[in-house]
Structure formats: structure tokens, C-alpha cells
Amino acid sequence: ASSAFARTLRAVVDWRGQVVTMLDRCYLTQSVPVQLIWGSLDSVIPVSHAELAHAAMPGSRLEIFQGSGHFPFHDDPDRFVEVVEKFIETTEPAVYDQEYLRGLLRSGINEGSL
């Protein structure tokens, strides 16, 4: 498992930081509930990435743990569980619709998505 992680890490991070993005695919989440949880002091993937992702996914929720690093679930496990439980309790589950998703993929990104 650790060698797979290392290969993945080398593929997406270099001396400049993270070199891959999903912003051009965020539109695919429009029918899926999304809860982003981030640490304000994350030095691996800065909180600005969370803010960009949140802006690119209308309807998503963003919870920033002030003073937390890359592992907010480790820094404040009780709060993390509280946020996840609230999200589950107050969110309507997504319905899988293959044709809808296929249509999104075929139509591609729209201007309002980035």
C-alpha cells in the first residue's frame, strides 16, 4: 500500500506543489451532495484549494477547521464526526442516473463551472 501511495504522490505533486486539478470536472458533482472538510493550516493542499473547489461545486458545503493541518479528522475528531453526521442527517442522498451523468460528460464543462 505504501508503494502505491508513493507512486500516486509522485504523479500528482512535484517541487511546485500539487500539479493536478479537478476543477474542470467539478461540474460532474452537481447531482451529488458534497461536504468538504479542510484544515486552515494545511501545508499539503492549502485551504485556497478548498475554497476554489467549493466555488466550483454549487451546493457543496465547506467546513474549515481553524488551526488544523492536513488531517482535521485527527486534530479534532469529535468535531469531524459532528460535521459528517450533520451532513448525513440533513442531506438527501443522490440518485444514480447513468444517462444524466453520460449527458454531463458529453456536454462537457460550461462557463459557469469554473
XYZ file of N, CA and C in Angstrom:
342
model
N 0.820 -1.200 0.000
C 0.000 0.000 0.000
C 0.861 1.260 0.000
N 1.966 1.231 0.741
C 2.793 2.439 0.806
C 3.476 2.731 -0.529
N 3.830 1.696 -1.285
C 4.450 1.951 -2.593
C 3.430 2.522 -3.576
N 2.180 2.075 -3.479
C 1.129 2.632 -4.338
C 0.900 4.100 -3.994
N 0.897 4.405 -2.709
C 0.740 5.795 -2.281
C 1.890 6.647 -2.808
N 3.106 6.141 -2.686
C 4.279 6.890 -3.153
C 4.210 7.141 -4.653
N 3.784 6.153 -5.432
C 3.650 6.340 -6.886
C 2.612 7.406 -7.199
N 1.489 7.337 -6.506
C 0.433 8.328 -6.722
C 0.932 9.721 -6.354
N 1.589 9.825 -5.226
C 2.103 11.115 -4.782
C 3.082 11.700 -5.793
N 3.995 10.887 -6.297
C 4.962 11.369 -7.295
C 4.264 11.822 -8.578
N 3.118 11.226 -8.886
C 2.400 11.573 -10.114
C 1.650 12.898 -9.999
N 1.318 13.309 -8.792
C 0.478 14.497 -8.644
C 1.143 15.663 -7.921
N 2.316 15.452 -7.338
C 2.992 16.512 -6.594
C 4.444 16.592 -7.047
N 4.908 17.801 -7.313
C 6.329 17.989 -7.600
C 6.830 19.177 -6.780
N 7.994 19.717 -7.104
C 8.588 20.794 -6.320
C 7.722 22.046 -6.278
N 6.772 22.186 -7.224
C 5.875 23.346 -7.243
C 4.646 23.127 -6.381
N 4.458 21.901 -5.909
C 3.265 21.556 -5.147
C 2.382 20.640 -5.974
N 1.091 20.685 -5.698
C 0.141 19.830 -6.409
C 0.047 20.272 -7.860
N 0.154 19.312 -8.786
C 0.164 19.660 -10.208
C -1.052 19.136 -10.966
N -1.982 18.516 -10.273
C -3.217 18.083 -10.922
C -4.376 18.829 -10.283
N -5.454 18.929 -11.015
C -6.640 19.606 -10.512
C -7.873 18.878 -11.010
N -8.954 19.077 -10.304
C -10.222 18.514 -10.762
C -11.224 19.620 -11.086
N -10.768 20.857 -11.085
C -11.695 21.964 -11.303
C -12.456 21.838 -12.611
N -11.827 21.279 -13.633
C -12.524 21.125 -14.908
C -13.522 19.973 -14.889
N -13.611 19.252 -13.785
C -14.566 18.146 -13.655
C -15.561 18.363 -12.513
N -15.472 19.479 -11.827
C -16.377 19.738 -10.705
C -17.841 19.742 -11.121
N -18.107 20.119 -12.359
C -19.496 20.152 -12.829
C -20.150 18.773 -12.727
N -19.354 17.719 -12.718
C -19.911 16.363 -12.630
C -20.502 16.070 -11.256
N -20.224 16.914 -10.274
C -20.746 16.693 -8.923
C -22.083 17.385 -8.691
N -22.626 18.051 -9.701
C -23.813 18.872 -9.462
C -25.021 18.089 -8.964
N -25.072 16.796 -9.168
C -26.193 16.000 -8.662
C -25.804 15.174 -7.437
N -24.605 15.425 -6.902
C -24.094 14.632 -5.785
C -23.833 15.547 -4.590
N -24.363 15.208 -3.416
C -24.055 16.016 -2.235
C -22.559 15.955 -1.922
N -21.976 17.107 -1.613
C -20.537 17.169 -1.338
C -20.295 17.955 -0.052
N -19.544 17.361 0.852
C -19.094 18.037 2.071
C -17.571 18.084 2.039
N -17.021 19.271 1.960
C -15.569 19.451 2.011
C -15.183 19.802 3.439
N -14.171 19.147 3.955
C -13.659 19.436 5.291
C -12.165 19.677 5.141
N -11.703 20.849 5.611
C -10.313 21.246 5.365
C -9.718 21.880 6.609
N -8.432 21.767 6.744
C -7.716 22.454 7.810
C -7.171 23.783 7.314
N -7.341 24.828 8.104
C -6.881 26.158 7.685
C -5.364 26.234 7.545
N -4.654 25.357 8.225
C -3.188 25.368 8.176
C -2.630 24.210 7.362
N -3.432 23.669 6.455
C -2.979 22.544 5.624
C -1.827 23.007 4.744
N -0.660 22.433 4.952
C 0.506 22.810 4.152
C 0.705 21.873 2.963
N -0.092 20.809 2.884
C -0.015 19.878 1.757
C -0.897 20.377 0.617
N -2.153 20.645 0.933
C -3.094 21.208 -0.041
C -3.725 22.426 0.634
N -3.267 23.622 0.306
C -3.712 24.832 1.004
C -5.224 25.028 0.956
N -5.724 25.708 1.974
C -7.159 25.941 2.101
C -7.718 26.701 0.900
N -6.884 27.434 0.185
C -7.370 28.124 -1.021
C -7.901 27.122 -2.048
N -7.355 25.907 -2.061
C -7.859 24.865 -2.960
C -9.277 24.458 -2.559
N -9.534 24.390 -1.269
C -10.877 24.055 -0.787
C -11.868 25.126 -1.213
N -11.453 26.370 -1.099
C -12.334 27.477 -1.473
C -12.633 27.461 -2.968
N -11.624 27.159 -3.788
C -11.840 27.043 -5.238
C -12.779 25.884 -5.566
N -12.541 24.741 -4.944
C -13.391 23.573 -5.193
C -14.824 23.856 -4.764
N -14.983 24.477 -3.609
C -16.315 24.813 -3.104
C -17.038 25.757 -4.070
N -16.336 26.753 -4.572
C -16.931 27.694 -5.524
C -17.295 27.006 -6.832
N -16.542 25.991 -7.213
C -16.790 25.281 -8.476
C -17.865 24.211 -8.345
N -18.308 23.948 -7.116
C -19.341 22.932 -6.887
C -20.527 23.563 -6.163
N -21.399 24.249 -6.909
C -22.563 24.865 -6.276
C -23.341 23.828 -5.472
N -23.736 24.224 -4.288
C -24.469 23.306 -3.424
C -23.577 22.526 -2.480
N -22.265 22.597 -2.688
C -21.362 21.898 -1.770
C -21.302 22.655 -0.445
N -20.866 21.951 0.562
C -20.666 22.564 1.877
C -19.172 22.542 2.181
N -18.699 23.612 2.794
C -17.290 23.704 3.159
C -17.178 23.997 4.642
N -16.466 23.159 5.336
C -16.190 23.346 6.762
C -14.676 23.450 6.917
N -14.218 24.591 7.405
C -12.784 24.796 7.616
C -12.497 24.719 9.109
N -11.586 23.841 9.464
C -11.166 23.679 10.850
C -10.000 24.637 11.105
N -10.279 25.726 11.804
C -9.240 26.714 12.109
C -8.146 26.078 12.965
N -6.904 26.321 12.568
C -5.774 25.808 13.321
C -5.404 24.374 13.011
N -6.168 23.730 12.156
C -5.907 22.333 11.805
C -5.038 22.265 10.561
N -4.281 21.171 10.449
C -3.439 20.952 9.283
C -4.123 20.064 8.262
N -3.365 19.145 7.689
C -3.849 18.285 6.608
C -4.816 17.204 7.094
N -4.842 16.939 8.388
C -5.682 15.870 8.926
C -6.662 16.406 9.970
N -7.674 17.166 9.549
C -8.609 17.725 10.531
C -9.336 16.650 11.335
N -9.525 15.479 10.752
C -10.177 14.386 11.475
C -9.304 13.906 12.632
N -8.012 14.100 12.526
C -7.081 13.712 13.589
C -6.963 14.827 14.628
N -6.931 16.071 14.152
C -6.764 17.213 15.046
C -7.978 17.448 15.931
N -9.173 17.219 15.399
C -10.410 17.441 16.159
C -11.436 16.382 15.764
N -11.222 15.124 16.219
C -12.092 14.026 15.784
C -13.557 14.204 16.173
N -13.825 14.781 17.333
C -15.222 14.960 17.746
C -15.947 15.926 16.815
N -15.303 17.022 16.499
C -15.919 17.983 15.576
C -16.078 17.369 14.194
N -15.078 16.619 13.752
C -15.149 15.971 12.447
C -16.376 15.061 12.368
N -16.562 14.222 13.381
C -17.717 13.319 13.406
C -19.008 14.124 13.417
N -19.037 15.211 14.174
C -20.227 16.065 14.231
C -20.573 16.629 12.849
N -19.576 17.113 12.125
C -19.800 17.676 10.788
C -20.308 16.596 9.835
N -19.683 15.430 9.859
C -20.093 14.338 8.967
C -21.501 13.864 9.309
N -21.795 13.685 10.597
C -23.138 13.239 10.988
C -24.198 14.257 10.584
N -23.917 15.543 10.776
C -24.878 16.582 10.382
C -25.105 16.546 8.873
N -24.035 16.384 8.110
C -24.153 16.302 6.651
C -25.039 15.120 6.253
N -24.805 13.973 6.851
C -25.591 12.774 6.529
C -27.053 12.961 6.916
N -27.287 13.532 8.104
C -28.653 13.696 8.602
C -29.456 14.729 7.816
N -28.788 15.715 7.240
C -29.506 16.824 6.597
C -29.394 16.827 5.077
N -28.870 15.757 4.520
C -28.633 15.719 3.081
C -29.428 14.601 2.435
N -30.113 14.951 1.378
C -30.831 13.951 0.583
C -29.808 13.165 -0.234
N -29.861 11.847 -0.169
C -28.897 11.052 -0.952
C -29.060 11.292 -2.453
N -27.968 11.184 -3.155
C -28.004 11.298 -4.612
C -28.640 10.046 -5.198
N -29.273 10.220 -6.329
C -29.835 9.091 -7.065
C -28.951 8.866 -8.283
N -28.480 7.651 -8.430
C -27.617 7.335 -9.567
C -28.439 7.334 -10.847
N -28.032 8.144 -11.798
C -28.707 8.235 -13.086
C -27.636 8.226 -14.172
N -27.378 7.068 -14.706
C -26.305 6.897 -15.677
C -26.497 7.778 -16.907
N -27.713 7.902 -17.381
C -27.966 8.722 -18.573
C -27.696 10.201 -18.300
N -28.091 10.665 -17.131
C -27.832 12.057 -16.764
C -26.327 12.324 -16.722
N -25.589 11.435 -16.057
C -24.136 11.599 -15.970
C -23.476 11.490 -17.344
N -23.958 10.588 -18.163
C -23.432 10.453 -19.524
C -23.649 11.759 -20.297
N -24.832 12.353 -20.123
C -25.119 13.623 -20.788
C -24.197 14.737 -20.318
N -23.927 14.785 -19.009
C -22.987 15.782 -18.494
C -21.607 15.606 -19.114
N -21.148 14.364 -19.176
C -19.833 14.095 -19.765
C -19.786 14.499 -21.231
N -20.862 14.208 -21.939
C -20.887 14.532 -23.372
C -20.951 16.029 -23.621
N -21.704 16.740 -22.783
C -21.838 18.183 -22.993
C -20.607 18.936 -22.504
N -19.879 18.351 -21.588
C -18.651 18.974 -21.095
C -18.918 20.096 -20.125
N -17.863 20.804 -19.849
C -17.912 21.881 -18.869
C -18.647 23.087 -19.448
N -19.331 23.822 -18.569
C -19.951 25.068 -19.020
C -19.230 26.243 -18.362
N -19.426 27.425 -18.889
C -18.681 28.602 -18.429
C -18.857 28.878 -16.947
N -20.035 28.612 -16.410
C -20.287 28.905 -15.009
C -19.637 27.938 -14.044
N -19.032 26.892 -14.554
C -18.461 25.875 -13.681
C -17.082 26.221 -13.146
N -16.361 27.105 -13.807
C -15.007 27.436 -13.327
C -14.965 28.785 -12.679
